[in-house]
Short mmCIF file of C-alpha atoms and ligand atoms in Angstrom, two decimals:
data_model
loop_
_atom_site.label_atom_id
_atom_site.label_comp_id
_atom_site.label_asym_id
_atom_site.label_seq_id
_atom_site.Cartn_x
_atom_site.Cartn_y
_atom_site.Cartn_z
CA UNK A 1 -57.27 60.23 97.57
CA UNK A 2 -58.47 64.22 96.87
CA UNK A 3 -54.64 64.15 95.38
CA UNK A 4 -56.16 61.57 92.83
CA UNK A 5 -59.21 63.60 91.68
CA UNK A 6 -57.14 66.60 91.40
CA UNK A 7 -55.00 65.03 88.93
CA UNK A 8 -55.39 65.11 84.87
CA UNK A 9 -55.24 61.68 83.35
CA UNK A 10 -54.23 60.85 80.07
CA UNK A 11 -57.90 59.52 78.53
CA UNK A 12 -56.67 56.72 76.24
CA UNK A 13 -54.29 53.98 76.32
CA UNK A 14 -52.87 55.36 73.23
CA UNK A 15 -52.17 58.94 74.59
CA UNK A 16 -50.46 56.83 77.62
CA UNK A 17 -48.08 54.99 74.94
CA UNK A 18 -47.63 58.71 72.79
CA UNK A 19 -46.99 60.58 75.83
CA UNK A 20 -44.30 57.64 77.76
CA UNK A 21 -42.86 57.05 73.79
CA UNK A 22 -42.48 60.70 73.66
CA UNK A 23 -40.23 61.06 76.97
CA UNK A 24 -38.26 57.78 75.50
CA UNK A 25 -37.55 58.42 71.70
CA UNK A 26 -34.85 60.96 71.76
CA UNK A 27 -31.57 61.62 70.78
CA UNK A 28 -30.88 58.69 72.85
CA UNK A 29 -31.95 56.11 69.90
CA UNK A 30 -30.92 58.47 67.04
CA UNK A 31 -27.85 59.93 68.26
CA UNK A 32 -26.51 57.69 71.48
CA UNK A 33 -27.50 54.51 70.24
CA UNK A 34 -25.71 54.28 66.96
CA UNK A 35 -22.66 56.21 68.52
CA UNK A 36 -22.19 53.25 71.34
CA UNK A 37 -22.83 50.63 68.97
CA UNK A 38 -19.92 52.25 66.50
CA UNK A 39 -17.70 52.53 69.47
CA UNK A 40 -18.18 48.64 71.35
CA UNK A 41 -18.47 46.43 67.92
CA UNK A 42 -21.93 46.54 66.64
CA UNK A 43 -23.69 43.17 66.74
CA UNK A 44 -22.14 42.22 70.28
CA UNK A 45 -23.43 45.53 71.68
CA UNK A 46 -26.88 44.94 70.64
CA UNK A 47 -27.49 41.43 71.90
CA UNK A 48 -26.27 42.82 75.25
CA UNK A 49 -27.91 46.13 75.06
CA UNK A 50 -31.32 44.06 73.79
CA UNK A 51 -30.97 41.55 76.55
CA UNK A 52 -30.30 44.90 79.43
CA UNK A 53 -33.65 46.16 78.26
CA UNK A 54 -36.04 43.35 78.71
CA UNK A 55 -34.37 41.68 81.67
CA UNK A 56 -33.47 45.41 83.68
CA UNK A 57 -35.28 47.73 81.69
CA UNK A 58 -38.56 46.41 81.81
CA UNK A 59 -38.67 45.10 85.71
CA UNK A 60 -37.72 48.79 86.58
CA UNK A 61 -39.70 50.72 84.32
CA UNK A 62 -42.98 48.41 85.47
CA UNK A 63 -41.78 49.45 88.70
CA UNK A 64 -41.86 53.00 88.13
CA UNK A 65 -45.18 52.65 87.10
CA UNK A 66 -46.55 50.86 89.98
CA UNK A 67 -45.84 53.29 92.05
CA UNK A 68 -46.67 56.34 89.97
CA UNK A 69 -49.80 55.02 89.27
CA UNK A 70 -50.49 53.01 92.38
CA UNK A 71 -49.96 56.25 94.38
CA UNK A 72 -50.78 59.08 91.90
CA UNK A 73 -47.72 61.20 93.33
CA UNK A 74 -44.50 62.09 91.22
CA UNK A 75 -41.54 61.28 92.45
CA UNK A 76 -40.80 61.82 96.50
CA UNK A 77 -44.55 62.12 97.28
CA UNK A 78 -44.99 58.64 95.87
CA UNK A 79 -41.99 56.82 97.59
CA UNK A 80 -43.36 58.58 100.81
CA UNK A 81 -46.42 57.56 100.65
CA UNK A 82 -45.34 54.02 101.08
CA UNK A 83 -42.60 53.97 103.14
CA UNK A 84 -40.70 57.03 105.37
CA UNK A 85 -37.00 54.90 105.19
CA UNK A 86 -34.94 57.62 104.59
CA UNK A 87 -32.78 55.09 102.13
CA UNK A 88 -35.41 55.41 99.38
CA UNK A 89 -35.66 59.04 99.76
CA UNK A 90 -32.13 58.97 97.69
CA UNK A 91 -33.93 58.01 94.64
CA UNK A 92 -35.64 61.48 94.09
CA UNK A 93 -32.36 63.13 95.29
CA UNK A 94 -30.51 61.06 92.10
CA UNK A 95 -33.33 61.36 89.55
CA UNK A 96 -32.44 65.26 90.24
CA UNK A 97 -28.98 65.00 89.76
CA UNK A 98 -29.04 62.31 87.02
CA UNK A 99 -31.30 64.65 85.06
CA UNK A 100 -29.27 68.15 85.24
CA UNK A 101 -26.09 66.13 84.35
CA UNK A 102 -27.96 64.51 81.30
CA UNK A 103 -29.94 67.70 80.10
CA UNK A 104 -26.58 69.49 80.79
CA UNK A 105 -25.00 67.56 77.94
CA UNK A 106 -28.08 66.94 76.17
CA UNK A 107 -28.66 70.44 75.17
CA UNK A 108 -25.19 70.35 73.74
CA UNK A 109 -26.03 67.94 70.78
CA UNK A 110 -29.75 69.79 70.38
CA UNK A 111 -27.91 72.96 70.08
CA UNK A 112 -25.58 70.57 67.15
CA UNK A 113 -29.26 69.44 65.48
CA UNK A 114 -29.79 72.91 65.47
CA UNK A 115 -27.05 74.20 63.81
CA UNK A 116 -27.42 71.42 61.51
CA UNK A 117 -30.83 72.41 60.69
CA UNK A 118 -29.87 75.85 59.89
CA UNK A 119 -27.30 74.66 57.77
CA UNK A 120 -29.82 72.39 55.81
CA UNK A 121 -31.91 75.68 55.39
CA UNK A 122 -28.94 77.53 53.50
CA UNK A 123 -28.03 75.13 50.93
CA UNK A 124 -25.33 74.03 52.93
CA UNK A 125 -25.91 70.41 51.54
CA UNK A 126 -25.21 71.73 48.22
CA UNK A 127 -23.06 68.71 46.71
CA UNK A 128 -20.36 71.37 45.09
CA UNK A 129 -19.97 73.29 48.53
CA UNK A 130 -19.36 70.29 50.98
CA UNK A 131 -16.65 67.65 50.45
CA UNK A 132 -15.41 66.93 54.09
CA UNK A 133 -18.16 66.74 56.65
CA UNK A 134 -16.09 65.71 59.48
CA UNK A 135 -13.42 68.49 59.22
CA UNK A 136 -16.75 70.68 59.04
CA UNK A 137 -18.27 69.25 62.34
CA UNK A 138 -14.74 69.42 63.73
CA UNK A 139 -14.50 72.81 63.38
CA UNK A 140 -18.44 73.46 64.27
CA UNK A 141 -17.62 72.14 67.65
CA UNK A 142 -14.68 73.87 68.37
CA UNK A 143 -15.90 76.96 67.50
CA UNK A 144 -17.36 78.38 71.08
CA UNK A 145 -19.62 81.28 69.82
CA UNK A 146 -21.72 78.52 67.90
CA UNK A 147 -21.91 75.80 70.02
CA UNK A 148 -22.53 77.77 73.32
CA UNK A 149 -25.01 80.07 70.82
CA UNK A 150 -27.17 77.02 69.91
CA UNK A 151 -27.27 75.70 73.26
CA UNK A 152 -28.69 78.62 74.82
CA UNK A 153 -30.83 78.57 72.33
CA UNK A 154 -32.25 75.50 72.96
CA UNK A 155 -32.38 76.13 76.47
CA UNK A 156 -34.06 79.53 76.38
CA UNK A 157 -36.86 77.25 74.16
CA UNK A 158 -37.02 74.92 76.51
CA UNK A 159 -37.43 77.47 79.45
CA UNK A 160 -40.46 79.23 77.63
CA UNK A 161 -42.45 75.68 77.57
CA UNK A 162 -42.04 75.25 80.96
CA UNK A 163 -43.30 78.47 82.01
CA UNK A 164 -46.07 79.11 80.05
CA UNK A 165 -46.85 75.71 80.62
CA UNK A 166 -47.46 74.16 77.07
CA UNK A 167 -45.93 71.01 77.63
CA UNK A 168 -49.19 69.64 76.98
CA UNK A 169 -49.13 71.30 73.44
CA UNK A 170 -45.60 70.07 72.78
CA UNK A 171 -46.81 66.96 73.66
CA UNK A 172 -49.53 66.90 71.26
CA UNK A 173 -47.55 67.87 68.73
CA UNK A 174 -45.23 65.24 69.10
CA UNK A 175 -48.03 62.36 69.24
CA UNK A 176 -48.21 63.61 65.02
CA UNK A 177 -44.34 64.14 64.73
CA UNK A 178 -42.78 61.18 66.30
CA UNK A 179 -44.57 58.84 64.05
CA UNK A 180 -43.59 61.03 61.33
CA UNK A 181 -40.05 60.37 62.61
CA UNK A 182 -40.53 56.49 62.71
CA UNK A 183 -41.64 57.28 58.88
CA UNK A 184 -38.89 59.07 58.04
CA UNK A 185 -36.41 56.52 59.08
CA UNK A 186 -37.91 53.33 57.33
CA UNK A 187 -37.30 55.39 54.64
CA UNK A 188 -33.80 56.20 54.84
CA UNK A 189 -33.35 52.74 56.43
CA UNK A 190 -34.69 51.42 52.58
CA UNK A 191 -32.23 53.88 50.78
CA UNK A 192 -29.05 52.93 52.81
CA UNK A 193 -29.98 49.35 52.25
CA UNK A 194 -29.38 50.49 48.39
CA UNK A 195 -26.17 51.21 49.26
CA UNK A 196 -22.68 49.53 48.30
CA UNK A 197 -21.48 49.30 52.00
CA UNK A 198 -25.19 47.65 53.31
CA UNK A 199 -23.96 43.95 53.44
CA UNK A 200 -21.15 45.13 55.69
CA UNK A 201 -23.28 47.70 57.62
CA UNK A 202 -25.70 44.99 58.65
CA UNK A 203 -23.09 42.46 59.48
CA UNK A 204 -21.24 44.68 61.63
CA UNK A 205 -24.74 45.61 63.55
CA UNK A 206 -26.33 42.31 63.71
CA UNK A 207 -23.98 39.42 63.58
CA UNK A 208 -22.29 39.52 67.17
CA UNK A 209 -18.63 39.37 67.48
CA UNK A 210 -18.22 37.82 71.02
CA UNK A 211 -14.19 38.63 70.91
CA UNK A 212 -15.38 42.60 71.37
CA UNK A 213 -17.37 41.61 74.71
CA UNK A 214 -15.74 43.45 77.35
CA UNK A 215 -16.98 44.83 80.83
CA UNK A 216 -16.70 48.25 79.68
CA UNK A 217 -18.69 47.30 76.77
CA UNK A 218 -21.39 45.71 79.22
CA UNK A 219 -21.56 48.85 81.40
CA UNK A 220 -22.05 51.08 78.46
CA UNK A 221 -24.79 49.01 77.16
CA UNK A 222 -26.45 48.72 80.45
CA UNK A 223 -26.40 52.86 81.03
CA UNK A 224 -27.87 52.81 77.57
CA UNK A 225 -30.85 51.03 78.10
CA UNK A 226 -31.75 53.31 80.96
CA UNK A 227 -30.75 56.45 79.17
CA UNK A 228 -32.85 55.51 76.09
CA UNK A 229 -35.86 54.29 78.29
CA UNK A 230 -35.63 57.27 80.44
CA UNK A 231 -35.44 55.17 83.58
CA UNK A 232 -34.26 55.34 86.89
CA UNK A 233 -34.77 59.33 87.21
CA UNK A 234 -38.25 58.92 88.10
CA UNK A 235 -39.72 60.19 85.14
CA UNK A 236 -41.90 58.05 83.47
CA UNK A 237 -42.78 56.94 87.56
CA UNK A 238 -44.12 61.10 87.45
CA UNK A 239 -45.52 59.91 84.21
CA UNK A 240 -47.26 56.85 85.66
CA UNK A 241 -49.32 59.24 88.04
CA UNK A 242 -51.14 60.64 85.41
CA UNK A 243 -52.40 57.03 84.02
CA UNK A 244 -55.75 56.36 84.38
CA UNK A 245 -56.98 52.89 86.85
CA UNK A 246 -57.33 51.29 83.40
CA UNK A 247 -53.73 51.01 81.78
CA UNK A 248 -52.58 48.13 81.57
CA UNK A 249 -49.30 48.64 83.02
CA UNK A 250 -47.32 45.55 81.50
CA UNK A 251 -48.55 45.61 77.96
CA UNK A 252 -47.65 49.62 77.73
CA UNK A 253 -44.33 48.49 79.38
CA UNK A 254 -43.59 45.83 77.04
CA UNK A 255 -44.93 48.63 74.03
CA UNK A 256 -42.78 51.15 75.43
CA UNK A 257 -39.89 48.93 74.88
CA UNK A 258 -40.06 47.48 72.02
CA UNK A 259 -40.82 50.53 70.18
CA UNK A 260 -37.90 52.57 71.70
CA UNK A 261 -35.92 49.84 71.16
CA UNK A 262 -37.18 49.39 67.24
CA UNK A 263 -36.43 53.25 66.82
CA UNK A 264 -32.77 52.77 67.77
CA UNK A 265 -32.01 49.59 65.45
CA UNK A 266 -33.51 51.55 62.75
CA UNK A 267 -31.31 54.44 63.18
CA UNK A 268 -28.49 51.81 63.38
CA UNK A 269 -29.29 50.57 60.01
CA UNK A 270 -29.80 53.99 58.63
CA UNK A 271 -26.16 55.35 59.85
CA UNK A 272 -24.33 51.84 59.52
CA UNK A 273 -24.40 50.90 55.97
CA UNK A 274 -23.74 54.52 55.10
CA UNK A 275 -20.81 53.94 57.60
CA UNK A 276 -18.84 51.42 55.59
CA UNK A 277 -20.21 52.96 52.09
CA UNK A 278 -18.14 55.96 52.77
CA UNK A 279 -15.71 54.70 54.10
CA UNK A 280 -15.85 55.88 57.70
CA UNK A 281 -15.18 54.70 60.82
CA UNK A 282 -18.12 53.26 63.10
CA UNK A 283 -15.75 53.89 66.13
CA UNK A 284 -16.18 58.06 65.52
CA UNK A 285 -17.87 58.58 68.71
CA UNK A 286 -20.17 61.25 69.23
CA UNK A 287 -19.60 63.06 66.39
CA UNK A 288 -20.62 59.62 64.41
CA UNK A 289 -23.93 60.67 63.22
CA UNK A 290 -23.22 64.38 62.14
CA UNK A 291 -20.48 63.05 60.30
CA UNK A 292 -22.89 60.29 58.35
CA UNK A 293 -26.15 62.35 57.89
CA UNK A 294 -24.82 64.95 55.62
CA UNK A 295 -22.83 62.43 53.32
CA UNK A 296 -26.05 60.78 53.22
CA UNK A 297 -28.26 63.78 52.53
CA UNK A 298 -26.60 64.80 49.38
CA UNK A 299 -26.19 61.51 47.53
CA UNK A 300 -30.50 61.47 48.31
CA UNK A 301 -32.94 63.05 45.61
CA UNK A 302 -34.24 65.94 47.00
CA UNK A 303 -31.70 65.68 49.86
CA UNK A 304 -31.68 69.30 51.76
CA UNK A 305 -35.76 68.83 51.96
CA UNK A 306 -34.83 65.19 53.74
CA UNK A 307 -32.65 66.93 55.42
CA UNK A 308 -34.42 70.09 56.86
CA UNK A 309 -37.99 67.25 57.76
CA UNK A 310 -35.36 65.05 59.80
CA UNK A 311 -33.24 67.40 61.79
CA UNK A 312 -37.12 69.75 62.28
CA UNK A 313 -38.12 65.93 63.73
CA UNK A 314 -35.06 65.36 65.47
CA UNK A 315 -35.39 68.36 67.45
CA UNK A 316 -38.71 67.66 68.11
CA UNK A 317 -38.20 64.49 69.48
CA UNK A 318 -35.39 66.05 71.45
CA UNK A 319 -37.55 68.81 73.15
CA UNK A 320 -40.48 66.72 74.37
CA UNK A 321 -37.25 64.51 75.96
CA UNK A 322 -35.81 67.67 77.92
CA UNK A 323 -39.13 69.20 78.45
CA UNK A 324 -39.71 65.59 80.67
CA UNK A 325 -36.16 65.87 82.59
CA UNK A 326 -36.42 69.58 82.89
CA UNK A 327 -39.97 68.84 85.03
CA UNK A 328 -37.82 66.95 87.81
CA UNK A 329 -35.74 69.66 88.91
CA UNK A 330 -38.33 72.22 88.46
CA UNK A 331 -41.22 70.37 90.59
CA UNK A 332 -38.40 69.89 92.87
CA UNK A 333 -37.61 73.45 93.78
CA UNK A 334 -41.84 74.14 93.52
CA UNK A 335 -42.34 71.90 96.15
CA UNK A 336 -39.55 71.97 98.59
CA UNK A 337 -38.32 75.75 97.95
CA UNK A 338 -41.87 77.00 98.24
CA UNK A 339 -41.01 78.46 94.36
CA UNK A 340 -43.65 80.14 92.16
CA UNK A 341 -43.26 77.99 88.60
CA UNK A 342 -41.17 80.52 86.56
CA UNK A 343 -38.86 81.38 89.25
CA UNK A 344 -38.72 77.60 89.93
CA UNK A 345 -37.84 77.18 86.14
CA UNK A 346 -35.38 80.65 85.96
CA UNK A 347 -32.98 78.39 88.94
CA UNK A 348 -33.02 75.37 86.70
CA UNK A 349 -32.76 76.90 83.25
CA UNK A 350 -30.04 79.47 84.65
CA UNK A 351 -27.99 76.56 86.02
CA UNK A 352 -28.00 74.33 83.21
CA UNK A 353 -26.80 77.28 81.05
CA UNK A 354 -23.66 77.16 83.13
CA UNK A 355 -23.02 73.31 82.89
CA UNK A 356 -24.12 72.92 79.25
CA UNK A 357 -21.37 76.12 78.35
CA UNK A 358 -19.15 73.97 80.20
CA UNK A 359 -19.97 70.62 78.30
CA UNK A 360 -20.11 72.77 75.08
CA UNK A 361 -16.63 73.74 75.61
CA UNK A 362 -15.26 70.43 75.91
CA UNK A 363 -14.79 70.32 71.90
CA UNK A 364 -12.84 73.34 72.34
CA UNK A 365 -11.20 75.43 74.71
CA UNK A 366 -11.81 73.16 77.13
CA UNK A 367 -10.88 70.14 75.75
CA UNK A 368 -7.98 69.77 77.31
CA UNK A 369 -9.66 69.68 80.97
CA UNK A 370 -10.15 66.14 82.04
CA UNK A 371 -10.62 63.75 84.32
CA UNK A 372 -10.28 59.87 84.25
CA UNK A 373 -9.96 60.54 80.50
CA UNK A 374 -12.75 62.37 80.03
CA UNK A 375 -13.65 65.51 79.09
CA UNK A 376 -16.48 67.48 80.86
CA UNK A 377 -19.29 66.34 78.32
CA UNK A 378 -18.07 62.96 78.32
CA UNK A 379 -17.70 62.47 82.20
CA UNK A 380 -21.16 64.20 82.93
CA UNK A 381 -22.58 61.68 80.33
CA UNK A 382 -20.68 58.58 81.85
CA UNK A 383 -21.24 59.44 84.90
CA UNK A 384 -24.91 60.24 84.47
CA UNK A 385 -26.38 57.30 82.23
CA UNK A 386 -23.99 54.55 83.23
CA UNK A 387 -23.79 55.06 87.06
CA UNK A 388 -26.94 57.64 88.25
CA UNK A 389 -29.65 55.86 86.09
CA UNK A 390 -28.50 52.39 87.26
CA UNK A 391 -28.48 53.02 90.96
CA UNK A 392 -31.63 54.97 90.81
CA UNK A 393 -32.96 51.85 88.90
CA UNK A 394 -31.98 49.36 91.79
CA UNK A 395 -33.77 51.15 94.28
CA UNK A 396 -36.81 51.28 92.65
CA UNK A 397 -36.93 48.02 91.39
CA UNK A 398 -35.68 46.91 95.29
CA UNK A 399 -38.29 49.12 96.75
CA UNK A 400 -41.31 47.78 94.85
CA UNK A 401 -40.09 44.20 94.90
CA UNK A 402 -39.36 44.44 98.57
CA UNK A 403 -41.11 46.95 100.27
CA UNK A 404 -44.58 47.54 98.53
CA UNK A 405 -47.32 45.32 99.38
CA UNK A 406 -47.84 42.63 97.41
CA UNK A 407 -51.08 42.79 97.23
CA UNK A 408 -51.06 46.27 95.87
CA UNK A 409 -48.25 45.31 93.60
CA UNK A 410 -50.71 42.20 92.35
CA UNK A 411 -53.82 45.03 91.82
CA UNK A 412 -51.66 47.08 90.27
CA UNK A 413 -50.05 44.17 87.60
CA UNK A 414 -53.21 43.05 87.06
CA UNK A 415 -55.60 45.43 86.00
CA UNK A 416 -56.62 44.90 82.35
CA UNK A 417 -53.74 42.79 82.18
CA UNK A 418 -55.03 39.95 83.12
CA UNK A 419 -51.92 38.19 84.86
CA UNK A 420 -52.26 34.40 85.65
CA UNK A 421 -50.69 33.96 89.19
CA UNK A 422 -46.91 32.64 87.34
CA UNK A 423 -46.31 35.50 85.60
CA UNK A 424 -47.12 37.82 88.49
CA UNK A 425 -44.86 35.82 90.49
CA UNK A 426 -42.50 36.13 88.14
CA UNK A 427 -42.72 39.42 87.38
CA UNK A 428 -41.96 40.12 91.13
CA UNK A 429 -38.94 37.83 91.09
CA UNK A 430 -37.66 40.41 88.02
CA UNK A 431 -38.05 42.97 90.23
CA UNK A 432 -37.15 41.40 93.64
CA UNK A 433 -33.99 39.54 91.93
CA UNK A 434 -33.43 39.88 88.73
CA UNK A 435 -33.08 43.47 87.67
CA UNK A 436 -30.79 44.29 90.66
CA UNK A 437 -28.99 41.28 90.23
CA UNK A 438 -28.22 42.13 86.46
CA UNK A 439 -27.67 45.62 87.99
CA UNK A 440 -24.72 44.97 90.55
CA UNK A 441 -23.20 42.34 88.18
CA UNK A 442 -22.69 44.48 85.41
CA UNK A 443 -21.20 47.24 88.22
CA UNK A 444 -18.91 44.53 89.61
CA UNK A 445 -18.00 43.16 85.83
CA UNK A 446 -17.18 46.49 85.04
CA UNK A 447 -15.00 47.23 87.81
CA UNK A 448 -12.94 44.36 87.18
N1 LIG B 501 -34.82 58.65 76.75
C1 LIG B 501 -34.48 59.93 76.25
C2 LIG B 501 -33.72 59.73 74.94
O1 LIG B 501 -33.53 58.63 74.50
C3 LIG B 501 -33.64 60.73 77.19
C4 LIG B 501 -34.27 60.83 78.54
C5 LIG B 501 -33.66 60.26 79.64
C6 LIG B 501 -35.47 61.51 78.71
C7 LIG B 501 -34.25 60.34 80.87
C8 LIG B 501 -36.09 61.60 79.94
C9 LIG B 501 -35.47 61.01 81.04
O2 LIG B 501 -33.30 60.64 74.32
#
């Protein structure tokens, strides 16, 4: 237990929420979610994506908590501290590899928010300059200087956090700004409700079309949920070790999730109505929301300010995501590799610059380089979110339905929760049953 008083905790529940919210609002909600949606018909998507999140999503993220803060180790250290079975060590080994294929992409579209935020700043959302924003971002993306430019940009940022070790600040920062963000969005959500194309927008995102259910369309909304919850890496289980004995694990669970989840309907019914309006498609892809958001900032009052606030936001919310996935990697190498922090971070940093050039290149000179189908950026993300995250997720869930005492797994539910003896039952049954279940069912639905 010296490991436990050596630890910083996070004093209030609210700083537990901020800080877990923080690692889970991302471009995942603002950027993935709506993109998906477009792409597997709207409505149908969401029931299954909202249905993946409280009957997989929450099991395995209460899971991850359990043993973060049952144990108060990060990743390996708290898996080995209950058990030595080498077949739960794999879950570190995929939390590492899950998060350098997903910050390896990731960096990618915060290198496009950036771009996008220096064109806000030079009047590029000047109504008589811009006509057609998706020949622009076409051409953005293909161009390699840019998009490899903004990348290592974002990566260099991301590198000085971690070494001068002001995570903590970023985090601070972003317990102000990602409320601000929430903000923002009701707001835009009201003005493309105003819109001519809002009846249609919300139809198409809430009122399930069963004929578009398909298993790919299952698989994609299951590898969302995990992406946008940040689960089955081990990160919020690293964040778990730094909750006080107090948290009630299951309420800031439950919080967790509905927020994150609130965050990415809202961006849906920011981009969708604004979707049909001009008359775009919702099956663009990636591209979907840099396609929308200028069309939408210059038909606002005061649009390039808008503009400039929400991509400044969006970036935020997209740092305090990496800075969280760049910490599994680096603590990694600091602890196994015997590394000194920077040099730890210089391996990690250095690598991802090669993968995310890669992924950057898929728009362009590499976009002919494929496999199954898909291009680098796409495969790292398929691969990453809908496979990695999922597997990772089993485990865990497996591990503490399975293989943790259940009287520690009782202690843990309980405190400040106050569970009647059902719903811990039942809760263990999620995570025994359940959450795998839902797991390898999708995987065998989507192989078929
Ligand atoms: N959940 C984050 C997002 O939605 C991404 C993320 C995944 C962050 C995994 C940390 C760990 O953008």
């Amino acid at each position: 237990m010296a490991e436990k008083s050596k630890r910083s905790q996070f004093v209030t529940r609210t700083g537990v929420i901020a800080a877990t919210v923080g690692s889970a609002v991302g471009l995942g909600n603002i950027w993935r979610f709506p993109y998906e949606a477009g792409m597997n018909g709207g409505g149908a998507f969401l029931l299954i994506y909202v249905i993946c999140v409280f009957a997989v999503g929450v099991p395995v993220m209460l899971a991850e908590f359990v043993l973060g803060r049952g144990t108060h180790r990060g990743g390996a250290g708290a898996i080995a501290a209950i058990s030595g079975k080498r077949f739960f060590k794999s879950v570190p080994i995929i939390g590492i590899l899950a998060s350098v294929l997903i910050l390896s992409f990731y960096s990618v579209v915060a290198g496009w928010i950036l771009e996008y935020l220096y064109w806000s700043v030079t009047q590029l959302f000047d109504p008589q300059v811009v006509d057609d924003y998706s020949a622009r971002f076409g051409g953005f993306v293909a161009n390699p200087v840019r998009t490899v430019g903004w990348t290592v940009l974002f990566l260099v940022l991301n590198f000085l956090v971690i070494v001068r070790g002001v995570e903590k600040g970023i985090e601070r920062m972003s317990n102000i700004l990602m409320p601000l963000l929430f903000l923002i969005l009701v707001m835009f959500c009201v003005n493309s409700l105003m819109m001519p194309g809002a009846a249609e927008g919300l139809d198409f995102l809430f009122n399930p079309d069963f004929t578009k259910l398909s298993p790919s369309m299952v698989i994609d909304a299951m590898g969302q949920a995990f992406f946008s919850l940040s689960l089955g890496m081990t990160c919020l289980l690293t964040y778990a070790s730094y909750f006080n004995d107090e948290t009630p694990l299951l309420k800031s669970a439950v919080t967790v999730s509905v927020l994150d989840t609130l965050v990415a309907v809202l961006a849906g019914v920011v981009i969708f109505p604004a979707v049909f309006t001009y008359g775009m498609t919702p099956e663009a892809g990636s591209k979907l929301v840099f396609e929308i958001l200028p069309a939408m900032f210059v038909q606002m009052p005061g649009g390039a300010v808008w503009a400039i606030f929400f991509f400044v936001l969006l970036f935020f919310a997209a740092i305090t995501s990496t800075i969280s996935m760049c910490e599994i990697p680096t603590a990694f190498f600091i602890e196994n590799c015997k590394m000194k922090r920077r040099g730890a971070a210089a391996v990690v940093i250095g690598g991802l610059l090669v993968l995310s050039t890669l992924c950057a290149l898929s728009f362009g000179p590499l976009s002919g380089v494929t496999m199954y189908g898909k291009t680098i950026f796409d495969l790292f993300d398929y691969v990453s979110s809908n496979i990695l995250l999922p597997i990772g997720g089993i485990i865990v869930s497996i591990f503490v339905g399975w293989v943790v005492d259940r009287k520690f797994l009782n202690h843990q539910l309980s405190i400040n929760n106050r569970c009647p003896q059902w719903l811990l039952t039942l809760l263990r049954i999620a995570m025994r049953w359940l959450a795998p279940a839902c797991i390898i069912v999708i995987f065998i639905y989507g192989l078929m």
